[in-house]
Short mmCIF file of N, CA, C and O in Angstrom, two decimals:
data_model
loop_
_atom_site.label_atom_id
_atom_site.label_comp_id
_atom_site.label_asym_id
_atom_site.label_seq_id
_atom_site.Cartn_x
_atom_site.Cartn_y
_atom_site.Cartn_z
N MET A 211 -15.55 -7.01 -10.36
CA MET A 211 -14.27 -7.02 -9.71
C MET A 211 -14.27 -5.95 -8.62
O MET A 211 -14.48 -4.78 -8.89
N THR A 212 -14.07 -6.36 -7.39
CA THR A 212 -14.08 -5.44 -6.25
C THR A 212 -12.71 -4.82 -6.07
O THR A 212 -11.70 -5.50 -6.12
N VAL A 213 -12.71 -3.51 -5.85
CA VAL A 213 -11.46 -2.79 -5.61
C VAL A 213 -11.45 -2.33 -4.16
O VAL A 213 -12.43 -1.78 -3.66
N LYS A 214 -10.34 -2.57 -3.48
CA LYS A 214 -10.16 -2.16 -2.09
C LYS A 214 -9.20 -0.98 -2.03
O LYS A 214 -8.16 -0.98 -2.68
N HIS A 215 -9.57 0.03 -1.25
CA HIS A 215 -8.70 1.18 -1.02
C HIS A 215 -7.86 0.87 0.21
O HIS A 215 -8.36 0.33 1.19
N LEU A 216 -6.58 1.24 0.16
CA LEU A 216 -5.66 0.86 1.22
C LEU A 216 -4.80 2.02 1.68
O LEU A 216 -4.46 2.90 0.89
N ILE A 217 -4.45 1.97 2.95
CA ILE A 217 -3.38 2.79 3.50
C ILE A 217 -2.41 1.80 4.13
O ILE A 217 -2.82 0.92 4.88
N VAL A 218 -1.14 1.91 3.78
CA VAL A 218 -0.12 1.02 4.32
C VAL A 218 0.94 1.87 5.03
O VAL A 218 1.49 2.79 4.44
N CYS A 219 1.17 1.55 6.29
CA CYS A 219 2.17 2.24 7.10
C CYS A 219 3.24 1.24 7.49
O CYS A 219 2.93 0.07 7.71
N TYR A 220 4.45 1.70 7.62
CA TYR A 220 5.51 0.79 8.04
C TYR A 220 6.50 1.50 8.94
O TYR A 220 6.64 2.72 8.93
N ASP A 221 7.18 0.69 9.76
CA ASP A 221 8.25 1.16 10.63
C ASP A 221 9.37 0.14 10.50
O ASP A 221 9.24 -0.98 11.00
N VAL A 222 10.41 0.51 9.78
CA VAL A 222 11.50 -0.42 9.48
C VAL A 222 12.82 0.30 9.76
O VAL A 222 13.10 1.34 9.15
N GLU A 223 13.61 -0.24 10.66
CA GLU A 223 14.85 0.42 11.08
C GLU A 223 15.94 0.40 10.01
O GLU A 223 16.55 1.42 9.71
N LYS A 224 16.22 -0.76 9.45
CA LYS A 224 17.34 -0.91 8.52
C LYS A 224 16.97 -0.44 7.12
O LYS A 224 15.94 -0.82 6.58
N THR A 225 17.84 0.37 6.54
CA THR A 225 17.59 0.93 5.21
C THR A 225 17.38 -0.16 4.17
O THR A 225 16.48 -0.04 3.33
N LYS A 226 18.17 -1.21 4.21
CA LYS A 226 18.05 -2.30 3.24
C LYS A 226 16.65 -2.93 3.31
O LYS A 226 16.00 -3.14 2.28
N ASP A 227 16.17 -3.20 4.52
CA ASP A 227 14.83 -3.77 4.69
C ASP A 227 13.75 -2.78 4.27
O ASP A 227 12.77 -3.14 3.63
N ARG A 228 13.94 -1.52 4.65
CA ARG A 228 12.96 -0.48 4.30
C ARG A 228 12.84 -0.34 2.79
O ARG A 228 11.73 -0.24 2.25
N ASN A 229 13.97 -0.38 2.08
CA ASN A 229 13.93 -0.27 0.61
C ASN A 229 13.20 -1.46 -0.01
O ASN A 229 12.51 -1.30 -1.02
N LYS A 230 13.33 -2.63 0.58
CA LYS A 230 12.59 -3.80 0.08
C LYS A 230 11.10 -3.61 0.25
O LYS A 230 10.31 -3.94 -0.64
N VAL A 231 10.69 -3.09 1.41
CA VAL A 231 9.26 -2.83 1.66
C VAL A 231 8.74 -1.84 0.63
O VAL A 231 7.69 -2.05 0.02
N ILE A 232 9.48 -0.77 0.41
CA ILE A 232 9.07 0.26 -0.55
C ILE A 232 8.91 -0.34 -1.95
O ILE A 232 7.93 -0.06 -2.64
N LYS A 233 9.86 -1.17 -2.37
CA LYS A 233 9.78 -1.78 -3.70
C LYS A 233 8.54 -2.66 -3.85
O LYS A 233 7.90 -2.65 -4.90
N VAL A 234 8.20 -3.40 -2.80
CA VAL A 234 7.00 -4.25 -2.87
C VAL A 234 5.75 -3.38 -2.99
O VAL A 234 4.88 -3.63 -3.84
N LEU A 235 5.65 -2.34 -2.18
CA LEU A 235 4.47 -1.47 -2.23
C LEU A 235 4.36 -0.78 -3.59
O LEU A 235 3.26 -0.69 -4.15
N GLU A 236 5.46 -0.32 -4.12
CA GLU A 236 5.44 0.32 -5.44
C GLU A 236 5.12 -0.69 -6.53
O GLU A 236 4.44 -0.36 -7.51
N TYR A 237 5.60 -1.92 -6.39
CA TYR A 237 5.29 -2.98 -7.36
C TYR A 237 3.77 -3.16 -7.49
O TYR A 237 3.26 -3.38 -8.59
N TYR A 238 3.07 -3.05 -6.38
CA TYR A 238 1.62 -3.22 -6.41
C TYR A 238 0.87 -1.92 -6.73
O TYR A 238 -0.35 -1.86 -6.65
N GLY A 239 1.61 -0.89 -7.10
CA GLY A 239 0.99 0.34 -7.58
C GLY A 239 0.59 1.32 -6.51
O GLY A 239 -0.10 2.30 -6.80
N LEU A 240 1.02 1.10 -5.27
CA LEU A 240 0.69 2.05 -4.21
C LEU A 240 1.60 3.27 -4.33
O LEU A 240 2.73 3.18 -4.81
N LYS A 241 1.08 4.42 -3.92
CA LYS A 241 1.81 5.69 -4.02
C LYS A 241 2.16 6.20 -2.64
O LYS A 241 1.33 6.16 -1.73
N ARG A 242 3.37 6.71 -2.51
CA ARG A 242 3.82 7.26 -1.23
C ARG A 242 3.13 8.60 -0.99
O ARG A 242 3.13 9.48 -1.85
N ILE A 243 2.51 8.75 0.20
CA ILE A 243 1.89 10.03 0.56
C ILE A 243 2.60 10.68 1.74
O ILE A 243 2.42 11.87 1.98
N GLN A 244 3.37 9.91 2.49
CA GLN A 244 4.25 10.41 3.54
C GLN A 244 5.46 9.50 3.58
O GLN A 244 5.49 8.48 2.90
N TYR A 245 6.44 9.83 4.40
CA TYR A 245 7.68 9.07 4.38
C TYR A 245 7.45 7.57 4.58
O TYR A 245 8.01 6.76 3.86
N SER A 246 6.62 7.19 5.53
CA SER A 246 6.39 5.77 5.82
C SER A 246 4.95 5.36 5.57
O SER A 246 4.45 4.42 6.19
N VAL A 247 4.26 6.06 4.68
CA VAL A 247 2.84 5.78 4.42
C VAL A 247 2.59 5.75 2.91
O VAL A 247 2.98 6.67 2.19
N PHE A 248 1.95 4.69 2.46
CA PHE A 248 1.55 4.54 1.06
C PHE A 248 0.04 4.40 1.00
O PHE A 248 -0.60 3.98 1.97
N MET A 249 -0.53 4.71 -0.16
CA MET A 249 -1.96 4.51 -0.34
C MET A 249 -2.23 4.14 -1.79
O MET A 249 -1.43 4.42 -2.68
N GLY A 250 -3.36 3.48 -2.00
CA GLY A 250 -3.74 3.09 -3.35
C GLY A 250 -4.93 2.16 -3.33
O GLY A 250 -5.59 1.99 -2.30
N SER A 251 -5.20 1.56 -4.47
CA SER A 251 -6.34 0.66 -4.62
C SER A 251 -5.88 -0.62 -5.30
O SER A 251 -5.08 -0.57 -6.24
N LEU A 252 -6.38 -1.74 -4.81
CA LEU A 252 -6.06 -3.04 -5.39
C LEU A 252 -7.32 -3.88 -5.49
O LEU A 252 -8.22 -3.74 -4.67
N THR A 253 -7.34 -4.77 -6.46
CA THR A 253 -8.42 -5.75 -6.51
C THR A 253 -8.25 -6.72 -5.35
O THR A 253 -7.17 -6.79 -4.74
N ASP A 254 -9.29 -7.47 -5.03
CA ASP A 254 -9.19 -8.47 -3.97
C ASP A 254 -8.03 -9.42 -4.21
O ASP A 254 -7.28 -9.76 -3.29
N THR A 255 -7.87 -9.85 -5.45
CA THR A 255 -6.81 -10.80 -5.79
C THR A 255 -5.43 -10.20 -5.56
O THR A 255 -4.57 -10.81 -4.93
N ARG A 256 -5.23 -8.97 -6.04
CA ARG A 256 -3.92 -8.32 -5.87
C ARG A 256 -3.64 -8.01 -4.39
O ARG A 256 -2.50 -8.12 -3.93
N LEU A 257 -4.69 -7.65 -3.64
CA LEU A 257 -4.51 -7.40 -2.22
C LEU A 257 -4.07 -8.69 -1.51
O LEU A 257 -3.14 -8.67 -0.70
N HIS A 258 -4.71 -9.79 -1.84
CA HIS A 258 -4.34 -11.08 -1.25
C HIS A 258 -2.89 -11.43 -1.62
O HIS A 258 -2.12 -11.87 -0.76
N GLN A 259 -2.52 -11.21 -2.88
CA GLN A 259 -1.15 -11.49 -3.31
C GLN A 259 -0.15 -10.62 -2.55
O GLN A 259 0.90 -11.11 -2.10
N MET A 260 -0.46 -9.34 -2.40
CA MET A 260 0.45 -8.44 -1.70
C MET A 260 0.59 -8.84 -0.24
O MET A 260 1.71 -8.91 0.29
N ASN A 261 -0.53 -9.11 0.42
CA ASN A 261 -0.48 -9.50 1.83
C ASN A 261 0.31 -10.79 2.03
O ASN A 261 1.10 -10.92 2.97
N THR A 262 0.11 -11.75 1.13
CA THR A 262 0.84 -13.01 1.20
C THR A 262 2.34 -12.77 1.03
O THR A 262 3.16 -13.32 1.77
N ARG A 263 2.68 -11.94 0.08
CA ARG A 263 4.10 -11.64 -0.16
C ARG A 263 4.72 -10.92 1.03
O ARG A 263 5.84 -11.24 1.45
N ILE A 264 4.00 -9.96 1.60
CA ILE A 264 4.52 -9.23 2.76
C ILE A 264 4.77 -10.20 3.92
O ILE A 264 5.82 -10.15 4.56
N LYS A 265 3.82 -11.08 4.18
CA LYS A 265 3.98 -12.04 5.28
C LYS A 265 5.14 -12.99 5.03
O LYS A 265 5.85 -13.37 5.96
N ARG A 266 5.33 -13.37 3.78
CA ARG A 266 6.39 -14.32 3.43
C ARG A 266 7.78 -13.68 3.47
O ARG A 266 8.74 -14.26 3.97
N GLU A 267 7.90 -12.46 2.95
CA GLU A 267 9.21 -11.84 2.79
C GLU A 267 9.70 -11.05 4.00
O GLU A 267 10.90 -10.87 4.16
N PHE A 268 8.79 -10.59 4.84
CA PHE A 268 9.18 -9.72 5.95
C PHE A 268 8.85 -10.38 7.28
O PHE A 268 7.86 -10.06 7.93
N THR A 269 9.72 -11.29 7.69
CA THR A 269 9.48 -12.09 8.89
C THR A 269 10.23 -11.59 10.12
O THR A 269 9.96 -12.06 11.22
N LYS A 270 11.14 -10.65 9.94
CA LYS A 270 11.89 -10.13 11.09
C LYS A 270 10.95 -9.33 12.00
O LYS A 270 10.17 -8.50 11.51
N PRO A 271 11.03 -9.55 13.31
CA PRO A 271 10.19 -8.78 14.23
C PRO A 271 10.43 -7.27 14.17
O PRO A 271 9.55 -6.49 14.53
N SER A 272 11.60 -6.86 13.70
CA SER A 272 11.90 -5.43 13.62
C SER A 272 11.20 -4.73 12.45
O SER A 272 11.24 -3.51 12.34
N ILE A 273 10.57 -5.50 11.57
CA ILE A 273 9.87 -4.92 10.41
C ILE A 273 8.38 -4.92 10.72
O ILE A 273 7.73 -5.96 10.82
N LYS A 274 7.84 -3.72 10.89
CA LYS A 274 6.42 -3.56 11.22
C LYS A 274 5.70 -2.96 10.00
O LYS A 274 6.09 -1.91 9.51
N ILE A 275 4.66 -3.66 9.52
CA ILE A 275 3.89 -3.18 8.37
C ILE A 275 2.41 -3.29 8.73
O ILE A 275 1.95 -4.35 9.16
N LEU A 276 1.68 -2.21 8.55
CA LEU A 276 0.25 -2.16 8.84
C LEU A 276 -0.50 -1.88 7.55
O LEU A 276 -0.27 -0.85 6.90
N VAL A 277 -1.39 -2.80 7.15
CA VAL A 277 -2.21 -2.64 5.95
C VAL A 277 -3.64 -2.40 6.40
O VAL A 277 -4.23 -3.25 7.09
N ILE A 278 -4.20 -1.25 6.02
CA ILE A 278 -5.55 -0.87 6.45
C ILE A 278 -6.44 -0.72 5.23
O ILE A 278 -6.13 0.06 4.32
N GLU A 279 -7.55 -1.45 5.20
CA GLU A 279 -8.55 -1.26 4.15
C GLU A 279 -9.43 -0.07 4.54
O GLU A 279 -9.83 0.06 5.69
N VAL A 280 -9.73 0.79 3.56
CA VAL A 280 -10.49 2.00 3.81
C VAL A 280 -11.73 2.00 2.91
O VAL A 280 -11.62 1.76 1.70
N CYS A 281 -12.89 2.28 3.48
CA CYS A 281 -14.13 2.26 2.70
C CYS A 281 -14.21 3.46 1.75
O CYS A 281 -13.49 4.45 1.91
N ASN A 282 -15.10 3.38 0.77
CA ASN A 282 -15.26 4.46 -0.22
C ASN A 282 -15.61 5.78 0.45
O ASN A 282 -15.06 6.82 0.08
N ALA A 283 -16.53 5.76 1.41
CA ALA A 283 -16.94 7.00 2.06
C ALA A 283 -15.78 7.66 2.79
O ALA A 283 -15.62 8.88 2.76
N CYS A 284 -14.95 6.86 3.44
CA CYS A 284 -13.77 7.41 4.13
C CYS A 284 -12.78 8.00 3.13
O CYS A 284 -12.17 9.03 3.39
N MET A 285 -12.61 7.34 2.00
CA MET A 285 -11.69 7.86 0.98
C MET A 285 -12.17 9.20 0.45
O MET A 285 -11.37 10.09 0.19
N GLU A 286 -13.48 9.35 0.30
CA GLU A 286 -14.02 10.61 -0.20
C GLU A 286 -13.80 11.76 0.78
O GLU A 286 -13.69 12.90 0.39
N ARG A 287 -13.73 11.44 2.07
CA ARG A 287 -13.53 12.47 3.10
C ARG A 287 -12.06 12.67 3.47
O ARG A 287 -11.74 13.55 4.25
N ALA A 288 -11.18 11.87 2.90
CA ALA A 288 -9.76 11.96 3.25
C ALA A 288 -9.18 13.31 2.81
O ALA A 288 -9.56 13.85 1.78
N LEU A 289 -8.27 13.81 3.60
CA LEU A 289 -7.63 15.09 3.33
C LEU A 289 -6.14 14.93 3.52
O LEU A 289 -5.68 14.40 4.52
N LEU A 290 -5.38 15.38 2.55
CA LEU A 290 -3.92 15.41 2.66
C LEU A 290 -3.52 16.87 2.48
O LEU A 290 -3.68 17.45 1.41
N VAL A 291 -3.02 17.46 3.54
CA VAL A 291 -2.71 18.89 3.54
C VAL A 291 -1.46 19.15 2.70
O VAL A 291 -0.47 18.42 2.79
N HIS A 292 -1.53 20.16 1.85
CA HIS A 292 -0.43 20.65 1.01
C HIS A 292 -0.12 19.76 -0.19
O HIS A 292 0.84 20.01 -0.90
N GLU A 293 -0.86 18.70 -0.39
CA GLU A 293 -0.65 17.84 -1.56
C GLU A 293 -1.99 17.25 -1.97
O GLU A 293 -2.92 17.18 -1.18
N GLU A 294 -2.03 16.78 -3.19
CA GLU A 294 -3.23 16.12 -3.68
C GLU A 294 -3.12 14.62 -3.42
O GLU A 294 -2.07 14.02 -3.61
N LEU A 295 -4.22 14.03 -2.96
CA LEU A 295 -4.24 12.59 -2.74
C LEU A 295 -4.13 11.86 -4.08
O LEU A 295 -4.67 12.33 -5.09
N PRO A 296 -3.47 10.72 -4.11
CA PRO A 296 -3.45 9.92 -5.34
C PRO A 296 -4.86 9.48 -5.71
O PRO A 296 -5.70 9.27 -4.84
N LYS A 297 -5.12 9.39 -6.98
CA LYS A 297 -6.43 8.91 -7.43
C LYS A 297 -6.55 7.44 -7.10
O LYS A 297 -5.74 6.63 -7.52
N VAL A 298 -7.58 7.08 -6.35
CA VAL A 298 -7.74 5.68 -5.94
C VAL A 298 -9.04 5.08 -6.43
O VAL A 298 -9.24 3.89 -6.33
N ASN A 299 -9.93 5.88 -6.96
CA ASN A 299 -11.21 5.35 -7.43
C ASN A 299 -11.07 4.90 -8.88
O ASN A 299 -11.55 5.52 -9.80
N ARG A 300 -10.38 3.79 -9.05
CA ARG A 300 -10.15 3.27 -10.38
C ARG A 300 -11.28 2.36 -10.80
O ARG A 300 -11.84 1.65 -10.00
N LYS A 301 -11.60 2.37 -12.08
CA LYS A 301 -12.57 1.44 -12.64
C LYS A 301 -11.86 0.57 -13.65
O LYS A 301 -11.06 1.05 -14.44
N PHE A 302 -12.13 -0.71 -13.59
CA PHE A 302 -11.49 -1.67 -14.47
C PHE A 302 -12.49 -2.17 -15.49
O PHE A 302 -13.66 -2.37 -15.18
N GLU A 303 -12.03 -2.37 -16.69
CA GLU A 303 -12.86 -2.94 -17.74
C GLU A 303 -12.18 -4.18 -18.26
O GLU A 303 -11.02 -4.17 -18.64
N VAL A 304 -12.92 -5.29 -18.22
CA VAL A 304 -12.40 -6.55 -18.71
C VAL A 304 -12.85 -6.72 -20.15
O VAL A 304 -14.04 -6.66 -20.45
N ILE A 305 -11.90 -6.92 -21.05
CA ILE A 305 -12.23 -7.03 -22.49
C ILE A 305 -12.07 -8.48 -22.91
O ILE A 305 -11.16 -9.15 -22.56
#
């Protein structure tokens, strides 16, 4: 099972729309690292589900969402000043 590391940024004017975006990102287990930036890790399947949901639910041109896949080497070099980065190197075991 492949895990993808992600950074998700958004720019949403209306509070109601912004709260919906936040709920979706939190639903998929992403953690907020800045006001409009989340990060985390998802399997290929969950990433596809999240992207599909984002495209389906957020169709207004005023809602901007950027999903960036980040390689393992980049994640190891990532630095978040004054805070600890969320743990994203998860290993899954199928029983």
